[in-house]
N, C-alpha and C. Protein backbone atom coordinates (compact mmCIF):
# COMPACT_ATOMS: atom_id res chain seq x y z
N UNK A 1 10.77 -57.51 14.61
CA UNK A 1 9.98 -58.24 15.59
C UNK A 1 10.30 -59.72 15.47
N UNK A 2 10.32 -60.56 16.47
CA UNK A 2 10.43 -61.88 16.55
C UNK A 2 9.58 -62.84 16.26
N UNK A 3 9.25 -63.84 15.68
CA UNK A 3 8.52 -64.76 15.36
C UNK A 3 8.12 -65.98 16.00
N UNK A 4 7.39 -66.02 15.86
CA UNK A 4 6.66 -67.43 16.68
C UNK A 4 5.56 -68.26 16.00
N UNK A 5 5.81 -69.79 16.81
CA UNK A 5 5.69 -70.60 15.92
C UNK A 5 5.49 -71.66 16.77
N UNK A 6 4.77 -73.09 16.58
CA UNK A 6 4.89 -74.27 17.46
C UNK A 6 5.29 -75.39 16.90
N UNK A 7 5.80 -74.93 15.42
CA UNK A 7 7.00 -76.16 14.72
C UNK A 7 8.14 -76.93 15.65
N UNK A 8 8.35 -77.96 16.02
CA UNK A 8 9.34 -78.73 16.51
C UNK A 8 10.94 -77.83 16.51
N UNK A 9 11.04 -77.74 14.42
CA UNK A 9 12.51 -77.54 14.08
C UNK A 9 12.50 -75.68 14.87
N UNK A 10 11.37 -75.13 14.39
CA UNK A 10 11.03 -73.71 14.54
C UNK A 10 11.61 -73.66 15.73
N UNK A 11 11.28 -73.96 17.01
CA UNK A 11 11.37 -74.03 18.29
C UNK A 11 12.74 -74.47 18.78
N UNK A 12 13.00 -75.57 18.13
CA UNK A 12 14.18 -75.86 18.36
C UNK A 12 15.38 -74.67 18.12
N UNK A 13 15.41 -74.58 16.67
CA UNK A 13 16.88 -73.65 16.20
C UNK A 13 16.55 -72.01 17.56
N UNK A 14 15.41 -71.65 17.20
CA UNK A 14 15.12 -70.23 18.10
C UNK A 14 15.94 -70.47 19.61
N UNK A 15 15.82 -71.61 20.14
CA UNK A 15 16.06 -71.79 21.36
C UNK A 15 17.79 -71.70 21.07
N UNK A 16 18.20 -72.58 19.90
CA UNK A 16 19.95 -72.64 20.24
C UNK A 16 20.42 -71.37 19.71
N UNK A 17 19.12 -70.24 19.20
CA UNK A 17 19.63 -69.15 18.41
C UNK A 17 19.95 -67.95 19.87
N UNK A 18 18.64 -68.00 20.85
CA UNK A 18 18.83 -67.77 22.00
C UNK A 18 20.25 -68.08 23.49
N UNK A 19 20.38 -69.61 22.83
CA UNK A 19 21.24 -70.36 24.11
C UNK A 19 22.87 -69.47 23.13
N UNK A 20 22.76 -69.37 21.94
CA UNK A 20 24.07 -69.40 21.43
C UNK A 20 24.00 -67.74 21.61
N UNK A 21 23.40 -66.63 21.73
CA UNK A 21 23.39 -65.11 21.87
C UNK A 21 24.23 -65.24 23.77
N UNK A 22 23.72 -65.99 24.47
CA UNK A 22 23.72 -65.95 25.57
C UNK A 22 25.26 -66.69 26.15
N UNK A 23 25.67 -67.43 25.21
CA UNK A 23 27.11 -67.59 25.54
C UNK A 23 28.10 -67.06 24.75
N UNK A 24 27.86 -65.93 23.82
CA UNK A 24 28.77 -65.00 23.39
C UNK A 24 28.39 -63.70 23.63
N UNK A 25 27.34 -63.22 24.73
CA UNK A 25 27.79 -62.32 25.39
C UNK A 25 28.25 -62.34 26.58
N UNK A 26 28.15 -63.77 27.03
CA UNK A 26 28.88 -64.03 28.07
C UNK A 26 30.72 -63.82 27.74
N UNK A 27 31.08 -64.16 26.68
CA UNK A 27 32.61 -64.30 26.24
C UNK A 27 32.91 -62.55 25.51
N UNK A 28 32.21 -61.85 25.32
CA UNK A 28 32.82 -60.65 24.30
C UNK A 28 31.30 -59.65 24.45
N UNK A 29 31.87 -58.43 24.32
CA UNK A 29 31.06 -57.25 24.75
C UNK A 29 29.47 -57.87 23.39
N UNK A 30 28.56 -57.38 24.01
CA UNK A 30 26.94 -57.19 23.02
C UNK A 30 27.51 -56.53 22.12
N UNK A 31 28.05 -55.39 22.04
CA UNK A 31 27.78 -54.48 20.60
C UNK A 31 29.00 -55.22 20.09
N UNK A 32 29.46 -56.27 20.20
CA UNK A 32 30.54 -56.80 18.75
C UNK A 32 30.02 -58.31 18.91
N UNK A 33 29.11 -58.34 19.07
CA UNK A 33 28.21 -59.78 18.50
C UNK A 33 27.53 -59.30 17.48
N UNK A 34 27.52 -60.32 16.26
CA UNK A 34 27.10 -60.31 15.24
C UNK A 34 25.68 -61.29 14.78
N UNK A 35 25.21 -60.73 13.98
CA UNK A 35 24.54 -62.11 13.31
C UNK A 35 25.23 -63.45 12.89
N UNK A 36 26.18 -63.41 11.94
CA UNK A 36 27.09 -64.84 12.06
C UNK A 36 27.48 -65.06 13.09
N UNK A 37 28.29 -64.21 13.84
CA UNK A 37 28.49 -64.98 15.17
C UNK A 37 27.68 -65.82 15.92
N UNK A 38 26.23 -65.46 15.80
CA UNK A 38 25.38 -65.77 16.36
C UNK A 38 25.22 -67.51 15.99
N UNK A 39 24.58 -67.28 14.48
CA UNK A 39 24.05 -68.26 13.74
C UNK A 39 25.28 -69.28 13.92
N UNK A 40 26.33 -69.12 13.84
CA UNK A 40 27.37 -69.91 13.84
C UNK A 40 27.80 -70.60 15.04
N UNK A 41 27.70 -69.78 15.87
CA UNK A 41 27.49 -70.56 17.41
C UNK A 41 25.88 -71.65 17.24
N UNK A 42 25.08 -71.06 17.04
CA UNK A 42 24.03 -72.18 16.90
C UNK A 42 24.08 -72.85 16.06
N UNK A 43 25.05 -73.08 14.71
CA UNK A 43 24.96 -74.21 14.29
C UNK A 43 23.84 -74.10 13.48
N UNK A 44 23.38 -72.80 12.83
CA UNK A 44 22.50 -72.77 12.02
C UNK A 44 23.35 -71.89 10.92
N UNK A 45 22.53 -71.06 9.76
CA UNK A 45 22.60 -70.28 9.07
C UNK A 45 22.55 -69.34 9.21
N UNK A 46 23.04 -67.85 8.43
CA UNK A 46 22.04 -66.77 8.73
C UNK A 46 20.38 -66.48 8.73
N UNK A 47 20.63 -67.29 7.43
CA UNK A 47 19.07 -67.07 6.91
C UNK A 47 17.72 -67.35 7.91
N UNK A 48 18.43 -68.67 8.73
CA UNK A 48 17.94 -69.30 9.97
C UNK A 48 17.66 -68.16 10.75
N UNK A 49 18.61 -67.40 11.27
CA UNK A 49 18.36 -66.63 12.21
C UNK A 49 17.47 -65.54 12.01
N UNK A 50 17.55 -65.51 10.44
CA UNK A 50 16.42 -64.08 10.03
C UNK A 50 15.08 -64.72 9.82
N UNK A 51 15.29 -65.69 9.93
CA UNK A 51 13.33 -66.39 9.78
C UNK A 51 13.21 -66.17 11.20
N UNK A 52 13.74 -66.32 12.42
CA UNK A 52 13.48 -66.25 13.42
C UNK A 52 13.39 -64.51 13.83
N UNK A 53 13.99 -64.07 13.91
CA UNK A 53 14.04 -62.44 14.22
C UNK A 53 14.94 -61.35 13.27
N UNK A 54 14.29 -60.12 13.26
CA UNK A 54 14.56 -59.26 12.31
C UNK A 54 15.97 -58.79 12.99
N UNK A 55 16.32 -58.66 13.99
CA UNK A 55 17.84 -58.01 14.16
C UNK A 55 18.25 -58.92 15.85
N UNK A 56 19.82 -59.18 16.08
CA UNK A 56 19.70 -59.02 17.16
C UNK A 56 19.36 -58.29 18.51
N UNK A 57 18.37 -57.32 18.55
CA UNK A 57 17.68 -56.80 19.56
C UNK A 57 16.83 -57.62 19.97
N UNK A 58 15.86 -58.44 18.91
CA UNK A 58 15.08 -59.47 19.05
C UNK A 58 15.06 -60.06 19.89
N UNK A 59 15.78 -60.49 19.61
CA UNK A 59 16.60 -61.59 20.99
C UNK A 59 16.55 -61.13 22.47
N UNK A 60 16.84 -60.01 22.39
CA UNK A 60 16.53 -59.14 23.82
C UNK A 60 15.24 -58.64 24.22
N UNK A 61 14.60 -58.61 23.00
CA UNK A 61 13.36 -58.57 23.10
C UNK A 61 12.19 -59.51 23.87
N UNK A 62 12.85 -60.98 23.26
CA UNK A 62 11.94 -61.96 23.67
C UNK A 62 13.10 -62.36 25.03
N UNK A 63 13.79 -62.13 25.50
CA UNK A 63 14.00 -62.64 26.42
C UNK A 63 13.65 -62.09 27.63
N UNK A 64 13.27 -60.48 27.57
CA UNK A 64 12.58 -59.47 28.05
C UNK A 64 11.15 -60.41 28.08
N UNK A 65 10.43 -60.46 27.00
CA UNK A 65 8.90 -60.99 27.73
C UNK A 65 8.56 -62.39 27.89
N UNK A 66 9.87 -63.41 28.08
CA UNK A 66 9.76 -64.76 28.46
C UNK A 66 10.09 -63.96 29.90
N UNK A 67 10.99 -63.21 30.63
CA UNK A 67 11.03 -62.66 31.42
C UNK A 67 9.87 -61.90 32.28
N UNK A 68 8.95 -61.38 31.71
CA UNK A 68 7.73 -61.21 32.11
C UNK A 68 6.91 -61.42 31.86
N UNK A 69 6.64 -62.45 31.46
CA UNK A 69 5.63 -63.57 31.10
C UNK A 69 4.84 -64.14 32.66
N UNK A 70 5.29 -64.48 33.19
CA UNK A 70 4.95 -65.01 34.59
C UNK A 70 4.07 -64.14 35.41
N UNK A 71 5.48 -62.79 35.27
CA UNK A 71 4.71 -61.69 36.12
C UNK A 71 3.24 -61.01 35.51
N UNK A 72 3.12 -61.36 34.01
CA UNK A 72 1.84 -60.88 33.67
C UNK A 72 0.71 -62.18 34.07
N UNK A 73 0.83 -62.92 34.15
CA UNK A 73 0.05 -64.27 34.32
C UNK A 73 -0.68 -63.60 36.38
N UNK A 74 0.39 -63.19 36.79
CA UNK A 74 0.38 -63.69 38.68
C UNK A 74 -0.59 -62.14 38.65
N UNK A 75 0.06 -61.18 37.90
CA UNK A 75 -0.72 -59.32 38.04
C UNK A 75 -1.94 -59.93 38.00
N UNK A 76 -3.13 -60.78 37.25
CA UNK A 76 -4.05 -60.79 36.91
C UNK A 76 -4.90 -61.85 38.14
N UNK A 77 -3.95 -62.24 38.88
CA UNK A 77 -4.30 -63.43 40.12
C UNK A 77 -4.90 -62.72 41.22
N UNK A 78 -3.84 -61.71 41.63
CA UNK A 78 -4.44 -60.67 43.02
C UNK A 78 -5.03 -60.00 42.83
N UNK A 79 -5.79 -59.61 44.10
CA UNK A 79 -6.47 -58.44 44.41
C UNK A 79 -5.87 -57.23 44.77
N UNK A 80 -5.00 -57.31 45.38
CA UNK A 80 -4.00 -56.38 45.37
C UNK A 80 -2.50 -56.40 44.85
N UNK A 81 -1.82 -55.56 45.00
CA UNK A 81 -0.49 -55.25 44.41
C UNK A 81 0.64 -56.79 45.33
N UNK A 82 0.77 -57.65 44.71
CA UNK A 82 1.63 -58.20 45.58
C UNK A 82 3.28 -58.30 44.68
N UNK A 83 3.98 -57.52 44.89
CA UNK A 83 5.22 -57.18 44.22
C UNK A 83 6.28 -58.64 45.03
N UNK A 84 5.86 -59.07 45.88
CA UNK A 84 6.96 -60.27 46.26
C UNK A 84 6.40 -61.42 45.12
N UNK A 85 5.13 -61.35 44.05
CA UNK A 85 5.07 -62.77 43.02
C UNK A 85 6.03 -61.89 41.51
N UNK A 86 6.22 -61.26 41.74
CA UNK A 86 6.82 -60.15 40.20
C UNK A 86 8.55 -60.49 40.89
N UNK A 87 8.99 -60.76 41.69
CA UNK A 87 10.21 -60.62 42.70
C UNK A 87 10.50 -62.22 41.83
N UNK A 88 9.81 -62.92 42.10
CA UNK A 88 9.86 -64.75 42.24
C UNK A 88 9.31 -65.10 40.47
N UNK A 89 8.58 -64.65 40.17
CA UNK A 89 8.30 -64.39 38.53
C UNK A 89 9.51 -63.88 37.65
N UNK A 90 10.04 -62.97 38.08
CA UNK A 90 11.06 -62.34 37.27
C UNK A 90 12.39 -63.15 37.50
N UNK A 91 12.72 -64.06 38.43
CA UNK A 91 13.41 -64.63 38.77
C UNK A 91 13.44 -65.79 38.18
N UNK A 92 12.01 -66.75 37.62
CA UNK A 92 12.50 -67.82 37.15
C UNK A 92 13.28 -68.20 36.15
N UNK A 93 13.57 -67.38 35.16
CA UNK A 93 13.89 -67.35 33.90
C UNK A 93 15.77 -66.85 34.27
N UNK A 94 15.71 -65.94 35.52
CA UNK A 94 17.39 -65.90 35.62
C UNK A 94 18.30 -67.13 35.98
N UNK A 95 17.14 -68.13 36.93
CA UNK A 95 17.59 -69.09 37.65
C UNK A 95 18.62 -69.77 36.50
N UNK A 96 17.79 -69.93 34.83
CA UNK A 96 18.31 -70.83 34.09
C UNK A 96 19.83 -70.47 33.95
N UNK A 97 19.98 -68.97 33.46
CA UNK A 97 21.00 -68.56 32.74
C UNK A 97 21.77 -67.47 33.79
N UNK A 98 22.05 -67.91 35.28
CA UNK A 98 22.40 -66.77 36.07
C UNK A 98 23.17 -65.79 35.97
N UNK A 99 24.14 -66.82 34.78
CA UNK A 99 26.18 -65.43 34.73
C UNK A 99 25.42 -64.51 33.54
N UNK A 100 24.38 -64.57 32.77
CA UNK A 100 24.40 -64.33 31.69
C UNK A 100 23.04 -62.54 32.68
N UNK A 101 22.53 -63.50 33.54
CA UNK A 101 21.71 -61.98 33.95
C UNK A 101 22.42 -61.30 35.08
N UNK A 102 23.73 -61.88 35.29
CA UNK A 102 24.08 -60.99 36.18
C UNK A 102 24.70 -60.03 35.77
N UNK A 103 25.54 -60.33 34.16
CA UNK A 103 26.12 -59.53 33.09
C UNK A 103 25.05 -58.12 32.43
N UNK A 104 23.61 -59.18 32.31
CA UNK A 104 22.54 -58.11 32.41
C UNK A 104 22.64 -57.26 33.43
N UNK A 105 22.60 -57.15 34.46
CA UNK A 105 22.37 -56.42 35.74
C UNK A 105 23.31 -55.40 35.61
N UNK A 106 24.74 -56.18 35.15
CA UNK A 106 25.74 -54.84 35.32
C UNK A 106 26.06 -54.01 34.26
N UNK A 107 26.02 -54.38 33.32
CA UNK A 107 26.62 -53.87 31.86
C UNK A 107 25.17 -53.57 31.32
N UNK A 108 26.33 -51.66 30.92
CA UNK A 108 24.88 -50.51 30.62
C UNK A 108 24.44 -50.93 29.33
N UNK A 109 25.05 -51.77 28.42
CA UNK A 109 24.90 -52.33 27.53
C UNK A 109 23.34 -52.94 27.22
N UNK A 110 22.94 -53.65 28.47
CA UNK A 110 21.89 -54.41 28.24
C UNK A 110 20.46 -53.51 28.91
N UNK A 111 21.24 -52.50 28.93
CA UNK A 111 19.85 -51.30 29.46
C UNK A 111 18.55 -51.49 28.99
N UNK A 112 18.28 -51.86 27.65
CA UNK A 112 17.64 -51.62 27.00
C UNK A 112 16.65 -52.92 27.25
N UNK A 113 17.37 -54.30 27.83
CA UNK A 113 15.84 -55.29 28.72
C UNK A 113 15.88 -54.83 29.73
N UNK A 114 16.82 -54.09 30.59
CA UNK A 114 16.43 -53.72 32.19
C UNK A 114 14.92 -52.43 31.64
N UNK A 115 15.25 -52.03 30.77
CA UNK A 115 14.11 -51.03 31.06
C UNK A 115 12.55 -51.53 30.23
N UNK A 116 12.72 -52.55 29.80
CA UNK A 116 12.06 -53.29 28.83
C UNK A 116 11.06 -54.13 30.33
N UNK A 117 11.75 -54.74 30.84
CA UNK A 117 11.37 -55.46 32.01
C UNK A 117 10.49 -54.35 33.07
N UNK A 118 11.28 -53.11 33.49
CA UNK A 118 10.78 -52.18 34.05
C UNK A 118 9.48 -51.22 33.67
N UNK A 119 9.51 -51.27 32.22
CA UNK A 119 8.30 -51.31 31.61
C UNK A 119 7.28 -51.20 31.33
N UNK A 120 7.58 -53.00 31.66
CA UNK A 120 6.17 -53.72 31.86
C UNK A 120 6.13 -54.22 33.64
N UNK A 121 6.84 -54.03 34.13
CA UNK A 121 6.31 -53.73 35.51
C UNK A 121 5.55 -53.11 36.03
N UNK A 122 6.12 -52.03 35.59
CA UNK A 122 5.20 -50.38 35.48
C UNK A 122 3.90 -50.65 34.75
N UNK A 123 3.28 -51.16 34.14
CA UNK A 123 2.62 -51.86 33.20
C UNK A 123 1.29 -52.25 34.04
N UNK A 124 1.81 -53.42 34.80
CA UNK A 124 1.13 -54.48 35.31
C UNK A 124 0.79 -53.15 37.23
N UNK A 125 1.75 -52.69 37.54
CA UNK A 125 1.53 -52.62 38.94
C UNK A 125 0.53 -51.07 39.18
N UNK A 126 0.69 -50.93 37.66
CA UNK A 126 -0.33 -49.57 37.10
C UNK A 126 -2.21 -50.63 37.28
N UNK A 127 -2.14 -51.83 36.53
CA UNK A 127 -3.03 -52.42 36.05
C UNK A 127 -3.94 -52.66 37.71
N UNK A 128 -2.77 -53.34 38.57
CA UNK A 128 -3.06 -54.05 40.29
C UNK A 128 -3.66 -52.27 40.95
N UNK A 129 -3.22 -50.95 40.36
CA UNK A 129 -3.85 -50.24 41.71
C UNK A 129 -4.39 -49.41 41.49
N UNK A 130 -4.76 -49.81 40.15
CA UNK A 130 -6.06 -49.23 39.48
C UNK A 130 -7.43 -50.16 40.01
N UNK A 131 -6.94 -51.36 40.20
CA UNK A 131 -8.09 -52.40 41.12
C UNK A 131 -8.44 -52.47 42.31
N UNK A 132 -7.76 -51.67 43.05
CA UNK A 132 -8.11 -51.05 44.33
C UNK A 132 -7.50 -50.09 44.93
N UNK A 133 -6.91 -49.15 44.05
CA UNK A 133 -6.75 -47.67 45.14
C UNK A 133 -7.60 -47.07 44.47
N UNK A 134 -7.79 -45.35 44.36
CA UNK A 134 -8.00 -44.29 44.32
C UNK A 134 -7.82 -43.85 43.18
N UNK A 135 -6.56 -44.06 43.00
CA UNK A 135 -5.62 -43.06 41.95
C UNK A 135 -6.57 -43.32 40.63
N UNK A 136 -5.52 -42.24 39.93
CA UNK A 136 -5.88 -42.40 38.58
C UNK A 136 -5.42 -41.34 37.99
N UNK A 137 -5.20 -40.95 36.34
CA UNK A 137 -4.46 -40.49 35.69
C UNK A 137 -2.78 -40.37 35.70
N UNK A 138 -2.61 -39.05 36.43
CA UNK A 138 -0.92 -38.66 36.62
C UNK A 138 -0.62 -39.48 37.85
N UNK A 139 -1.56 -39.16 39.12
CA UNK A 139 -1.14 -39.86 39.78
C UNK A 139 -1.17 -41.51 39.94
N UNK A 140 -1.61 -41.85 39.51
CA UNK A 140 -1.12 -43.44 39.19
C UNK A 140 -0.42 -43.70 38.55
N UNK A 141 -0.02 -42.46 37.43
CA UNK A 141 1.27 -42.96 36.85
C UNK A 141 2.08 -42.70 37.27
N UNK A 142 2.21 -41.79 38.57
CA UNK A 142 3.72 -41.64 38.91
C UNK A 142 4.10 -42.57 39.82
N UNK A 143 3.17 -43.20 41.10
CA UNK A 143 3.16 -44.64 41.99
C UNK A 143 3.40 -45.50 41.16
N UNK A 144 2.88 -45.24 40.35
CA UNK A 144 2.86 -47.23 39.45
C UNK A 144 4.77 -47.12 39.00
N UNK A 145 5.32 -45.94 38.47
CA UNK A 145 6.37 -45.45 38.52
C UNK A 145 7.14 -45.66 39.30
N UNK A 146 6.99 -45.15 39.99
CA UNK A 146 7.91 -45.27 41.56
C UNK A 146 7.71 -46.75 41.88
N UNK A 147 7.04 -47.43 41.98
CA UNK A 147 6.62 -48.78 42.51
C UNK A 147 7.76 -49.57 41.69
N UNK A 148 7.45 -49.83 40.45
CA UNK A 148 8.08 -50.15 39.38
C UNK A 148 9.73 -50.10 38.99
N UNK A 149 9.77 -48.93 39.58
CA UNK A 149 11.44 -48.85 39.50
C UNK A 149 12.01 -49.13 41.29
N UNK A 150 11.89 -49.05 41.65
CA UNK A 150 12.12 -49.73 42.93
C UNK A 150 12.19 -51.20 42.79
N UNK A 151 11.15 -51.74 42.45
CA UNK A 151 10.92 -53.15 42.00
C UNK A 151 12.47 -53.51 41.30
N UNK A 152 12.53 -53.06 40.25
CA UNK A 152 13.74 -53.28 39.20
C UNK A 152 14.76 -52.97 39.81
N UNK A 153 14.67 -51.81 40.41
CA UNK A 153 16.40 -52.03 40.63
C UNK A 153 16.84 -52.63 41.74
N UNK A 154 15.92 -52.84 42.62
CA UNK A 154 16.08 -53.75 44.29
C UNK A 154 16.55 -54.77 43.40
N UNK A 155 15.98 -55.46 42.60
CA UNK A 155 15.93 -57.22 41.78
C UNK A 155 16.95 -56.76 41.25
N UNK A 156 17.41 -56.05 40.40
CA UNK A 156 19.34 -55.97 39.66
C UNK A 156 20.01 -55.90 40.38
N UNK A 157 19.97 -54.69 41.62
CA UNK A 157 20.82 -54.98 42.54
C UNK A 157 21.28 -55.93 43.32
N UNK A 158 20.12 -56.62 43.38
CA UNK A 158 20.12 -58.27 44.35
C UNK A 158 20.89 -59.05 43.14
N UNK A 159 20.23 -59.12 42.19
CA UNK A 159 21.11 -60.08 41.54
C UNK A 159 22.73 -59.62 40.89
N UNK A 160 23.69 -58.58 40.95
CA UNK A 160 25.01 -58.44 41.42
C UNK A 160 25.07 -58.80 42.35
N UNK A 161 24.33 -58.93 43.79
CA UNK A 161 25.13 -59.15 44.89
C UNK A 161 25.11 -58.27 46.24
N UNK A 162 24.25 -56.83 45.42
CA UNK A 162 24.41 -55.97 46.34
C UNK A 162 23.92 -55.83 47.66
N UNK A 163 23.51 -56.88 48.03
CA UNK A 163 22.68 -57.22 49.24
C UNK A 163 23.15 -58.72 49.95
N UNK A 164 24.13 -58.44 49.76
CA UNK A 164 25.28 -60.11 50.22
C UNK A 164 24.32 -61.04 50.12
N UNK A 165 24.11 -61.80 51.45
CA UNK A 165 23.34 -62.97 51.61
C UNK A 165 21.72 -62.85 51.74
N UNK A 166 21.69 -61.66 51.28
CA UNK A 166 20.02 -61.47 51.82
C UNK A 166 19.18 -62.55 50.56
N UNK A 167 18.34 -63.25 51.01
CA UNK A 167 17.47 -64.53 50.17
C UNK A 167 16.74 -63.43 49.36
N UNK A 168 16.45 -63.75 48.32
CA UNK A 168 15.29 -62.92 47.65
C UNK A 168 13.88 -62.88 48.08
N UNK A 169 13.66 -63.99 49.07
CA UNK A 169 12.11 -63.84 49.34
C UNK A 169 12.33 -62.87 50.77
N UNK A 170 13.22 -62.56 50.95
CA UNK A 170 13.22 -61.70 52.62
C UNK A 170 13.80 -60.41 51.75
N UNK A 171 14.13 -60.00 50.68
CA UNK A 171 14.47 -58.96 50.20
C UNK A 171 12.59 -58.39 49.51
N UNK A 172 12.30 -59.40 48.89
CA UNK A 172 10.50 -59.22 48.39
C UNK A 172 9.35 -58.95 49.54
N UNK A 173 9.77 -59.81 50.77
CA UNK A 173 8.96 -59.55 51.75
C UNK A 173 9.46 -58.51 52.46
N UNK A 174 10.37 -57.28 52.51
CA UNK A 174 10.39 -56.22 52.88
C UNK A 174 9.98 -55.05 51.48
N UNK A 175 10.58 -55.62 50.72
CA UNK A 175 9.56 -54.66 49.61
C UNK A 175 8.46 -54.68 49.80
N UNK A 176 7.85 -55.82 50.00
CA UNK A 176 6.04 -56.10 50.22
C UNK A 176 5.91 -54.73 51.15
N UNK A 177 6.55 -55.12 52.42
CA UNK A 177 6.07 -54.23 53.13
C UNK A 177 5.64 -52.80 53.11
N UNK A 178 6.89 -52.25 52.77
CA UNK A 178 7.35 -50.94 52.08
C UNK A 178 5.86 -50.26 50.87
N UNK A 179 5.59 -50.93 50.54
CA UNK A 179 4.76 -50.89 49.74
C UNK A 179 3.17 -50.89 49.91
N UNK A 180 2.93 -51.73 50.82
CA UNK A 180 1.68 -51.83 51.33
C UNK A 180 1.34 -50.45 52.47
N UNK A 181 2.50 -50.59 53.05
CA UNK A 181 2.69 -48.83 53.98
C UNK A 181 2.12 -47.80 53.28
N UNK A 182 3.35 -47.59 52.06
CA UNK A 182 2.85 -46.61 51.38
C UNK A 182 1.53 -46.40 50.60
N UNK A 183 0.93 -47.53 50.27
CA UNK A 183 -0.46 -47.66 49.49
C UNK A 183 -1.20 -47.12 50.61
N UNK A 184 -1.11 -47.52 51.76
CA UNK A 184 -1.97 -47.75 52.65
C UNK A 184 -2.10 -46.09 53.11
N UNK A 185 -1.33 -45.26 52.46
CA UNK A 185 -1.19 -43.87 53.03
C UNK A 185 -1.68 -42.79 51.90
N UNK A 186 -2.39 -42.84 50.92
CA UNK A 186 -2.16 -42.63 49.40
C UNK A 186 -3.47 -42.47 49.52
């Protein structure tokens, strides 16, 4: 598990331990990144990197819930399911590091935050329609399901490309739609 902390140095090294994971999987496959590799790109130690997190998964870990961090903040705002703020939430955090989530998006490698992210989608959109539909038990878990992975893979797919020029807020505002239909029929 990863560690946290509101030390200056703490904060600091974590971040170049993060920035430095993120430009050597940009250069060479995830599974032949190392811990030195790591630490050594940041300009730290090992030891550094193990005060900060127990393995490199960590790292994928927290970048997974700085990644949905937002979207848990906005789930707790509406009254209903609004999947175009989880669209624009999940997005701020790619804006920083784009080549690095588009590498996410494609390479099965990094499955393991796409489904991390998907999740807790599933998570939160379980939480929104339990606050005003019907459902409950199986069947909310299989909508919140379905909702959820739709969500994720529309947003990976958009971010390869697979939707040329379509803006993300006109790709979210037809999800919206799609979605409110179907609630609205349930």
């Amino acid at each position: 598990m990863y560690r946290v902390s509101k030390d200056r140095r703490f904060v600091k090294n974590r971040k170049a331990l993060e920035q430095a994971f993120i430009r050597l999987a940009l250069q060479k496959p995830y599974s032949h990144i190392t811990v030195t590799d790591i630490a050594k790109e940041a300009g730290v130690n090992r030891m550094t990197f193990y005060s900060h997190y127990s393995s490199i998964e960590d790292i994928i870990r927290e970048i997974a819930a700085i990644m949905v961090g937002d979207m848990e903040a906005h789930a707790g705002k509406f009254p209903v399911l609004d999947v175009r703020s989880f669209f624009f939430s999940a997005d701020e955090y790619r804006q920083k590091y784009p080549e690095f989530f588009t590498l996410v998006a494609k390479d099965p490698e990094f499955h393991v935050l796409r489904e991390m992210v998907c999740g807790k989608m599933k998570e939160l959109v379980s939480m929104c329609l339990s606050r005003y539909s019907t459902l409950s038990g199986d069947d909310l878990d299989v909508c919140a399901g379905v909702i959820a992975s739709g969500v994720c893979t529309t947003y990976w797919d958009w971010v390869i490309g697979k939707y040329g020029d379509v803006s993300l807020d006109r790709l979210a505002f037809h999800f919206q739609r799609l979605v409110d239909g179907s609630i609205g029929n349930l």
